[in-house]
Amino acid sequence: MREWEKNIRRVVPYTPGEQPKNKNVIKLNTNENPYPPSPKVLACRERIDDLNLYPDPAISDLVNALATYHGVDPSNVFVGVGSDDVLAMCFLTFFNGDLPIVFPDITYSFYDVWAELYRIQYRTIALDDDFKMLPEDYQVPNGGVVFPNPNAPTGVLMGLDDVRKIIEANRDVIVIVDEAYIDFGGESALPLIDEYDNLIVVRTFSKSRSLAGLRIGYCMANEELIKALNDVKYSFNSYTLSRPAILMGKASVEDDTYFKETCKKVIATREYFENELKRLGFTFPESKTNFVFVSHNKVSAKVIFDKAKENGIILRYFEKPRIDNYLRITIGTDEEMKKLVDFLESIL
Ligand code: PMP
């Protein structure tokens, strides 16, 4: 081994879902929104200018718009390049204790990757057989807590009372609630940031705001935590959001009517699809997200996944303990879901 090889930081990276070049497929594998962003966002394309100049490092226009929207102070808002960036910054900033951080055994598969990258010790806590997080399991000594609510890839929502129990039991560490999918029927923990100075609520524009391609995420917490995050951000990369992202992100926040209509459409399609799944004999936990986590006792998930792919329908399959007979299916348009239902009917 050459001497420098010992000094390479070796990590097993996160594997993102496939982004096929072929546009003619039905793409239900990465929980994107099937609808375009608000027309007001698209209209911003005419106003993109000053690209020779750096963007505002404080991202003030978007921070202020988000603060107004959520009824918090701008000092409570931190914006990053997708919630992946925000979460990674949170891990780097807040998870520096001696005890392992904790998160569910079945959850967003980036958490262990960041923990490994930053050399943070971690321990996973098993979901119960119904894929539920039990708050009492989180009453253990730890160096921090992170979980999505609703959880991914299960789609299961935890009630606010249980979220509160977890925060209450962990007042000495930072608790991060990753609300990537909260707009599809969940109750947010945001009102709790006034009560708990150790709580961070993370959101994204990638799902409910149809802006996965623009890369915007944010979190809200008390001023001291946001200041700590900004200090780390400015020690890493000052200009995180581009000018177009700031402009379009603000336009998205300001078009609440479009946002709410789009969420409603996705929820209605999810309800239609869940009924069809039941009719076809699939089992799945109730979803409060823009995806459903399904299993069938007659045909294996892997077989369905492969056959769907041959038929131009891309789903998400995780070859992992406890979930290797499940498929995560993103809610597309009504038309896409009808085609998927026809396909499922044909192979069962
Ligand atoms: N959290 C969860 C639970 C997710 O599923 C995702 C999407 N992969 C993210 C965070 C990151 O989303 P983004 O970086 O697009 O905001």
Tab-separated table of C-alpha atoms and ligand atoms in Angstrom:
chain	number	residue	atom	x	y	z
A	1	MET	CA	0.000	0.000	0.000
A	2	ARG	CA	1.309	3.446	-0.880
A	3	GLU	CA	1.746	5.714	2.131
A	4	TRP	CA	-0.948	8.227	1.131
A	5	GLU	CA	-3.518	5.514	0.616
A	6	LYS	CA	-3.781	5.141	4.383
A	7	ASN	CA	-4.951	8.741	4.595
A	8	ILE	CA	-7.849	8.538	2.184
A	9	ARG	CA	-11.255	8.975	3.798
A	10	ARG	CA	-13.032	5.883	2.552
A	11	VAL	CA	-16.797	5.809	2.761
A	12	VAL	CA	-19.588	3.699	1.361
A	13	PRO	CA	-21.726	6.320	-0.364
A	14	TYR	CA	-25.497	6.691	-0.383
A	15	THR	CA	-27.062	5.240	-3.538
A	16	PRO	CA	-29.603	7.619	-5.007
A	17	GLY	CA	-32.545	6.228	-7.000
A	18	GLU	CA	-31.999	5.829	-10.713
A	19	GLN	CA	-32.564	8.870	-12.974
A	20	PRO	CA	-33.201	7.197	-16.337
A	21	LYS	CA	-32.242	9.036	-19.550
A	22	ASN	CA	-35.310	7.623	-21.284
A	23	LYS	CA	-38.180	10.062	-20.678
A	24	ASN	CA	-40.802	7.553	-21.803
A	25	VAL	CA	-40.749	5.554	-18.598
A	26	ILE	CA	-43.170	5.907	-15.693
A	27	LYS	CA	-40.824	7.063	-12.974
A	28	LEU	CA	-42.071	6.207	-9.494
A	29	ASN	CA	-38.770	5.585	-7.727
A	30	THR	CA	-37.533	8.815	-6.109
A	31	ASN	CA	-40.618	10.440	-4.564
A	32	GLU	CA	-40.596	13.394	-6.915
A	33	ASN	CA	-43.817	15.311	-7.505
A	34	PRO	CA	-45.435	14.409	-10.844
A	35	TYR	CA	-46.707	17.963	-11.305
A	36	PRO	CA	-44.602	20.947	-12.379
A	37	PRO	CA	-43.803	23.739	-9.912
A	38	SER	CA	-46.069	26.784	-9.675
A	39	PRO	CA	-46.364	28.809	-12.917
A	40	LYS	CA	-45.059	31.742	-10.850
A	41	VAL	CA	-41.834	29.793	-10.283
A	42	LEU	CA	-41.481	29.073	-13.985
A	43	ALA	CA	-42.150	32.748	-14.816
A	44	CYS	CA	-39.010	33.657	-12.826
A	45	ARG	CA	-36.932	32.288	-15.671
A	46	GLU	CA	-37.430	35.646	-17.431
A	47	ARG	CA	-36.005	37.476	-14.421
A	48	ILE	CA	-32.793	35.535	-13.894
A	49	ASP	CA	-29.979	38.057	-14.113
A	50	ASP	CA	-26.661	39.100	-12.537
A	51	LEU	CA	-25.301	35.602	-12.954
A	52	ASN	CA	-21.819	37.123	-13.152
A	53	LEU	CA	-22.250	38.141	-9.504
A	54	TYR	CA	-22.220	35.828	-6.492
A	55	PRO	CA	-25.611	35.236	-4.869
A	56	ASP	CA	-26.518	36.599	-1.419
A	57	PRO	CA	-24.620	34.334	1.021
A	58	ALA	CA	-27.327	34.886	3.675
A	59	ILE	CA	-30.092	33.856	1.198
A	60	SER	CA	-32.115	36.649	2.850
A	61	ASP	CA	-34.963	36.902	0.321
A	62	LEU	CA	-35.834	33.245	0.736
A	63	VAL	CA	-35.164	33.122	4.483
A	64	ASN	CA	-37.506	36.108	4.961
A	65	ALA	CA	-40.208	34.592	2.735
A	66	LEU	CA	-40.066	31.319	4.683
A	67	ALA	CA	-40.120	33.140	8.021
A	68	THR	CA	-43.244	35.075	6.984
A	69	TYR	CA	-44.884	31.913	5.649
A	70	HIS	CA	-44.312	29.925	8.836
A	71	GLY	CA	-44.839	32.815	11.256
A	72	VAL	CA	-41.321	32.614	12.725
A	73	ASP	CA	-38.455	35.097	12.883
A	74	PRO	CA	-35.830	35.016	10.078
A	75	SER	CA	-33.283	34.191	12.809
A	76	ASN	CA	-35.110	30.836	13.191
A	77	VAL	CA	-34.549	29.756	9.561
A	78	PHE	CA	-31.545	28.128	7.866
A	79	VAL	CA	-31.609	27.351	4.122
A	80	GLY	CA	-29.432	24.836	2.264
A	81	VAL	CA	-28.976	22.965	-1.012
A	82	GLY	CA	-31.787	20.490	-0.516
A	83	SER	CA	-32.575	19.019	2.861
A	84	ASP	CA	-29.682	16.593	2.337
A	85	ASP	CA	-27.340	19.561	2.678
A	86	VAL	CA	-29.259	20.897	5.697
A	87	LEU	CA	-29.218	17.488	7.401
A	88	ALA	CA	-25.512	16.975	6.665
A	89	MET	CA	-24.781	20.428	8.144
A	90	CYS	CA	-26.865	19.525	11.216
A	91	PHE	CA	-24.922	16.265	11.715
A	92	LEU	CA	-21.623	18.159	11.414
A	93	THR	CA	-22.714	20.964	13.736
A	94	PHE	CA	-24.633	19.164	16.490
A	95	PHE	CA	-23.517	15.545	16.684
A	96	ASN	CA	-20.144	15.870	18.360
A	97	GLY	CA	-20.741	14.130	21.677
A	98	ASP	CA	-19.225	10.921	23.016
A	99	LEU	CA	-22.428	8.879	22.970
A	100	PRO	CA	-23.883	7.362	19.788
A	101	ILE	CA	-26.676	9.195	18.028
A	102	VAL	CA	-29.850	7.157	17.489
A	103	PHE	CA	-32.303	6.690	14.622
A	104	PRO	CA	-34.734	3.949	13.486
A	105	ASP	CA	-33.394	0.739	11.897
A	106	ILE	CA	-35.645	1.283	8.887
A	107	THR	CA	-35.332	4.890	7.818
A	108	TYR	CA	-33.771	7.323	5.372
A	109	SER	CA	-30.614	5.543	4.292
A	110	PHE	CA	-28.508	8.707	4.223
A	111	TYR	CA	-28.350	9.000	8.044
A	112	ASP	CA	-25.822	6.222	8.535
A	113	VAL	CA	-23.821	7.500	5.550
A	114	TRP	CA	-23.387	10.973	7.124
A	115	ALA	CA	-22.613	9.378	10.474
A	116	GLU	CA	-19.844	7.308	8.846
A	117	LEU	CA	-18.574	10.284	6.849
A	118	TYR	CA	-18.266	12.502	9.932
A	119	ARG	CA	-17.175	9.593	12.172
A	120	ILE	CA	-20.185	9.957	14.437
A	121	GLN	CA	-21.048	6.855	16.446
A	122	TYR	CA	-24.608	5.695	15.899
A	123	ARG	CA	-27.048	3.049	17.025
A	124	THR	CA	-30.292	2.075	15.342
A	125	ILE	CA	-33.537	1.415	17.199
A	126	ALA	CA	-35.893	-1.194	15.726
A	127	LEU	CA	-39.330	-0.170	14.505
A	128	ASP	CA	-42.073	-2.477	15.761
A	129	ASP	CA	-43.667	-5.088	13.481
A	130	ASP	CA	-46.104	-2.489	12.122
A	131	PHE	CA	-43.156	-0.222	11.230
A	132	LYS	CA	-44.014	2.160	14.081
A	133	MET	CA	-41.486	4.090	16.162
A	134	LEU	CA	-42.133	3.585	19.865
A	135	PRO	CA	-41.288	6.755	21.838
A	136	GLU	CA	-40.286	4.734	24.928
A	137	ASP	CA	-37.468	3.118	22.902
A	138	TYR	CA	-35.881	6.564	22.590
A	139	GLN	CA	-35.466	6.987	26.344
A	140	VAL	CA	-31.873	5.793	26.261
A	141	PRO	CA	-28.608	7.692	26.748
A	142	ASN	CA	-27.541	9.049	23.359
A	143	GLY	CA	-25.639	11.827	21.596
A	144	GLY	CA	-28.582	13.026	19.494
A	145	VAL	CA	-31.757	11.831	17.808
A	146	VAL	CA	-32.807	12.040	14.158
A	147	PHE	CA	-35.853	10.591	12.412
A	148	PRO	CA	-38.145	11.429	9.523
A	149	ASN	CA	-41.791	12.090	10.301
A	150	PRO	CA	-43.558	10.629	8.383
A	151	ASN	CA	-40.848	7.972	8.193
A	152	ALA	CA	-39.303	6.883	4.899
A	153	PRO	CA	-39.420	4.435	3.203
A	154	THR	CA	-42.390	3.224	5.278
A	155	GLY	CA	-44.661	6.294	4.921
A	156	VAL	CA	-45.785	5.923	8.547
A	157	LEU	CA	-46.660	9.093	10.463
A	158	MET	CA	-46.080	9.461	14.188
A	159	GLY	CA	-48.557	11.665	16.065
A	160	LEU	CA	-47.349	14.929	17.560
A	161	ASP	CA	-47.887	13.620	21.100
A	162	ASP	CA	-45.354	10.867	20.488
A	163	VAL	CA	-42.916	13.291	18.821
A	164	ARG	CA	-43.207	15.435	21.937
A	165	LYS	CA	-42.485	12.423	24.159
A	166	ILE	CA	-39.248	11.785	22.256
A	167	ILE	CA	-38.155	15.429	22.581
A	168	GLU	CA	-39.096	15.490	26.283
A	169	ALA	CA	-36.987	12.390	26.937
A	170	ASN	CA	-33.988	13.889	25.137
A	171	ARG	CA	-33.665	17.454	26.454
A	172	ASP	CA	-29.863	17.269	26.685
A	173	VAL	CA	-29.215	16.490	23.026
A	174	ILE	CA	-30.357	17.836	19.680
A	175	VAL	CA	-33.466	16.189	18.233
A	176	ILE	CA	-33.882	16.523	14.450
A	177	VAL	CA	-37.315	15.857	12.951
A	178	ASP	CA	-36.952	15.436	9.184
A	179	GLU	CA	-40.304	16.532	7.759
A	180	ALA	CA	-39.553	15.904	4.074
A	181	TYR	CA	-43.077	14.482	3.553
A	182	ILE	CA	-45.123	16.346	6.192
A	183	ASP	CA	-47.216	18.286	3.644
A	184	PHE	CA	-48.996	15.125	2.485
A	185	GLY	CA	-51.179	14.763	5.571
A	186	GLY	CA	-49.020	15.011	8.696
A	187	GLU	CA	-49.018	17.373	11.649
A	188	SER	CA	-45.773	19.327	11.898
A	189	ALA	CA	-43.596	19.635	14.996
A	190	LEU	CA	-42.832	23.239	14.015
A	191	PRO	CA	-44.971	24.824	16.782
A	192	LEU	CA	-42.769	22.990	19.300
A	193	ILE	CA	-39.592	24.946	18.432
A	194	ASP	CA	-40.732	27.738	20.792
A	195	GLU	CA	-41.024	25.247	23.629
A	196	TYR	CA	-37.930	23.128	23.013
A	197	ASP	CA	-34.571	24.782	22.398
A	198	ASN	CA	-33.080	21.422	21.333
A	199	LEU	CA	-35.536	20.767	18.465
A	200	ILE	CA	-34.759	21.199	14.744
A	201	VAL	CA	-37.489	20.767	12.119
A	202	VAL	CA	-36.175	20.075	8.593
A	203	ARG	CA	-38.173	20.641	5.386
A	204	THR	CA	-37.603	20.370	1.642
A	205	PHE	CA	-38.883	21.932	-1.585
A	206	SER	CA	-38.235	18.641	-3.416
A	207	LYS	CA	-41.519	16.836	-2.756
A	208	SER	CA	-44.586	18.988	-2.038
A	209	ARG	CA	-43.192	22.022	-3.904
A	210	SER	CA	-42.236	20.068	-7.054
A	211	LEU	CA	-38.703	21.486	-7.011
A	212	ALA	CA	-36.386	18.494	-6.612
A	213	GLY	CA	-34.375	19.799	-9.562
A	214	LEU	CA	-33.672	23.166	-7.950
A	215	ARG	CA	-32.231	21.791	-4.676
A	216	ILE	CA	-33.683	23.768	-1.770
A	217	GLY	CA	-34.117	22.583	1.811
A	218	TYR	CA	-34.363	24.415	5.120
A	219	CYS	CA	-34.713	23.953	8.809
A	220	MET	CA	-36.270	25.896	11.648
A	221	ALA	CA	-35.078	26.017	15.239
A	222	ASN	CA	-34.201	28.510	17.930
A	223	GLU	CA	-31.836	31.339	17.044
A	224	GLU	CA	-28.812	29.855	18.800
A	225	LEU	CA	-28.973	26.624	16.803
A	226	ILE	CA	-29.448	28.520	13.520
A	227	LYS	CA	-26.432	30.713	14.340
A	228	ALA	CA	-24.313	27.596	14.998
A	229	LEU	CA	-25.432	26.132	11.661
A	230	ASN	CA	-24.596	29.322	9.806
A	231	ASP	CA	-21.156	29.459	11.397
A	232	VAL	CA	-20.451	25.943	10.122
A	233	LYS	CA	-21.933	26.724	6.709
A	234	TYR	CA	-19.710	29.817	6.337
A	235	SER	CA	-16.734	27.631	7.253
A	236	PHE	CA	-17.621	25.224	4.468
A	237	ASN	CA	-19.179	27.056	1.502
A	238	SER	CA	-20.635	30.573	1.762
A	239	TYR	CA	-22.585	30.648	-1.493
A	240	THR	CA	-24.786	27.610	-1.216
A	241	LEU	CA	-27.911	28.688	-3.097
A	242	SER	CA	-27.699	30.043	-6.652
A	243	ARG	CA	-29.473	33.226	-7.715
A	244	PRO	CA	-32.114	31.293	-9.718
A	245	ALA	CA	-32.794	29.016	-6.728
A	246	ILE	CA	-33.301	31.974	-4.370
A	247	LEU	CA	-35.619	33.741	-6.836
A	248	MET	CA	-37.679	30.679	-7.692
A	249	GLY	CA	-37.781	29.370	-4.131
A	250	LYS	CA	-39.286	32.662	-2.960
A	251	ALA	CA	-41.886	32.559	-5.780
A	252	SER	CA	-42.852	29.033	-4.717
A	253	VAL	CA	-43.386	30.041	-1.085
A	254	GLU	CA	-45.527	32.970	-2.209
A	255	ASP	CA	-47.904	30.810	-4.274
A	256	ASP	CA	-49.674	28.980	-1.487
A	257	THR	CA	-52.820	28.282	-3.517
A	258	TYR	CA	-50.913	26.260	-6.103
A	259	PHE	CA	-48.943	24.473	-3.387
A	260	LYS	CA	-52.069	23.394	-1.507
A	261	GLU	CA	-53.861	22.280	-4.700
A	262	THR	CA	-50.896	20.150	-5.736
A	263	CYS	CA	-50.687	18.447	-2.322
A	264	LYS	CA	-54.429	17.755	-2.467
A	265	LYS	CA	-54.114	16.127	-5.906
A	266	VAL	CA	-51.279	13.863	-4.734
A	267	ILE	CA	-53.255	12.843	-1.638
A	268	ALA	CA	-56.367	12.054	-3.724
A	269	THR	CA	-54.323	9.879	-6.097
A	270	ARG	CA	-52.715	8.132	-3.128
A	271	GLU	CA	-56.172	7.273	-1.791
A	272	TYR	CA	-57.279	5.898	-5.169
A	273	PHE	CA	-54.052	3.876	-5.458
A	274	GLU	CA	-54.300	2.489	-1.903
A	275	ASN	CA	-57.811	1.221	-2.646
A	276	GLU	CA	-56.602	-0.493	-5.798
A	277	LEU	CA	-53.674	-2.020	-3.916
A	278	LYS	CA	-56.061	-3.481	-1.354
A	279	ARG	CA	-58.214	-4.922	-4.120
A	280	LEU	CA	-55.110	-6.582	-5.596
A	281	GLY	CA	-54.152	-8.151	-2.259
A	282	PHE	CA	-51.200	-5.918	-1.370
A	283	THR	CA	-50.474	-5.027	2.233
A	284	PHE	CA	-48.950	-1.718	3.288
A	285	PRO	CA	-48.848	0.583	6.284
A	286	GLU	CA	-51.127	3.621	5.971
A	287	SER	CA	-49.159	6.304	4.134
A	288	LYS	CA	-49.126	9.998	4.950
A	289	THR	CA	-46.544	10.699	2.240
A	290	ASN	CA	-46.317	10.810	-1.556
A	291	PHE	CA	-45.366	7.119	-1.698
A	292	VAL	CA	-46.680	3.755	-0.491
A	293	PHE	CA	-44.568	0.913	0.913
A	294	VAL	CA	-46.111	-2.305	-0.366
A	295	SER	CA	-45.748	-6.050	-0.161
A	296	HIS	CA	-47.629	-9.009	-1.692
A	297	ASN	CA	-47.736	-12.509	-0.255
A	298	LYS	CA	-47.901	-14.239	-3.646
A	299	VAL	CA	-45.292	-12.447	-5.755
A	300	SER	CA	-41.964	-11.237	-4.392
A	301	ALA	CA	-41.108	-7.551	-4.423
A	302	LYS	CA	-37.966	-8.228	-6.440
A	303	VAL	CA	-39.936	-10.022	-9.153
A	304	ILE	CA	-42.462	-7.177	-9.352
A	305	PHE	CA	-39.629	-4.639	-9.420
A	306	ASP	CA	-37.823	-6.427	-12.291
A	307	LYS	CA	-40.955	-7.031	-14.330
A	308	ALA	CA	-42.136	-3.443	-13.832
A	309	LYS	CA	-38.791	-2.215	-15.096
A	310	GLU	CA	-39.041	-4.420	-18.208
A	311	ASN	CA	-42.408	-2.731	-18.772
A	312	GLY	CA	-41.049	0.801	-18.431
A	313	ILE	CA	-42.213	1.395	-14.845
A	314	ILE	CA	-39.465	2.242	-12.356
A	315	LEU	CA	-40.115	1.518	-8.668
A	316	ARG	CA	-37.749	1.490	-5.661
A	317	TYR	CA	-36.529	-1.745	-4.113
A	318	PHE	CA	-34.204	-1.964	-1.089
A	319	GLU	CA	-32.253	-5.169	-0.615
A	320	LYS	CA	-32.103	-4.748	3.162
A	321	PRO	CA	-33.039	-6.796	6.208
A	322	ARG	CA	-36.757	-6.675	7.156
A	323	ILE	CA	-37.784	-4.799	4.003
A	324	ASP	CA	-36.507	-6.959	1.135
A	325	ASN	CA	-40.025	-8.032	0.235
A	326	TYR	CA	-41.308	-4.455	-0.009
A	327	LEU	CA	-41.451	-1.913	-2.792
A	328	ARG	CA	-41.617	1.825	-2.341
A	329	ILE	CA	-43.922	3.290	-4.959
A	330	THR	CA	-44.079	7.050	-5.503
A	331	ILE	CA	-47.503	8.558	-6.209
A	332	GLY	CA	-47.517	9.802	-9.800
A	333	THR	CA	-50.393	11.254	-11.820
A	334	ASP	CA	-53.762	9.445	-11.931
A	335	GLU	CA	-52.906	8.237	-15.420
A	336	GLU	CA	-49.537	6.833	-14.337
A	337	MET	CA	-51.054	5.056	-11.339
A	338	LYS	CA	-53.813	3.561	-13.512
A	339	LYS	CA	-51.161	2.154	-15.847
A	340	LEU	CA	-49.312	0.731	-12.855
A	341	VAL	CA	-52.516	-0.850	-11.525
A	342	ASP	CA	-53.146	-2.457	-14.960
A	343	PHE	CA	-49.597	-3.778	-14.969
A	344	LEU	CA	-49.890	-5.177	-11.414
A	345	GLU	CA	-53.180	-6.819	-12.298
A	346	SER	CA	-51.588	-8.465	-15.323
A	347	ILE	CA	-48.703	-10.059	-13.413
A	348	LEU	CA	-50.540	-11.219	-10.299
B	1	PMP	N1	-35.163	13.252	4.039
B	1	PMP	C1	-35.876	12.212	3.591
B	1	PMP	C2	-36.611	11.358	4.566
B	1	PMP	C3	-35.942	11.937	2.215
B	1	PMP	O1	-36.625	10.888	1.768
B	1	PMP	C4	-35.246	12.773	1.308
B	1	PMP	C5	-35.315	12.509	-0.174
B	1	PMP	N2	-34.407	11.595	-0.643
B	1	PMP	C6	-34.489	13.831	1.847
B	1	PMP	C7	-34.484	14.041	3.203
B	1	PMP	C8	-33.645	14.701	0.978
B	1	PMP	O2	-34.352	15.445	0.049
B	1	PMP	P1	-33.749	16.722	-0.626
B	1	PMP	O3	-32.244	16.730	-0.450
B	1	PMP	O4	-34.148	16.619	-2.058
B	1	PMP	O5	-34.372	17.888	0.062
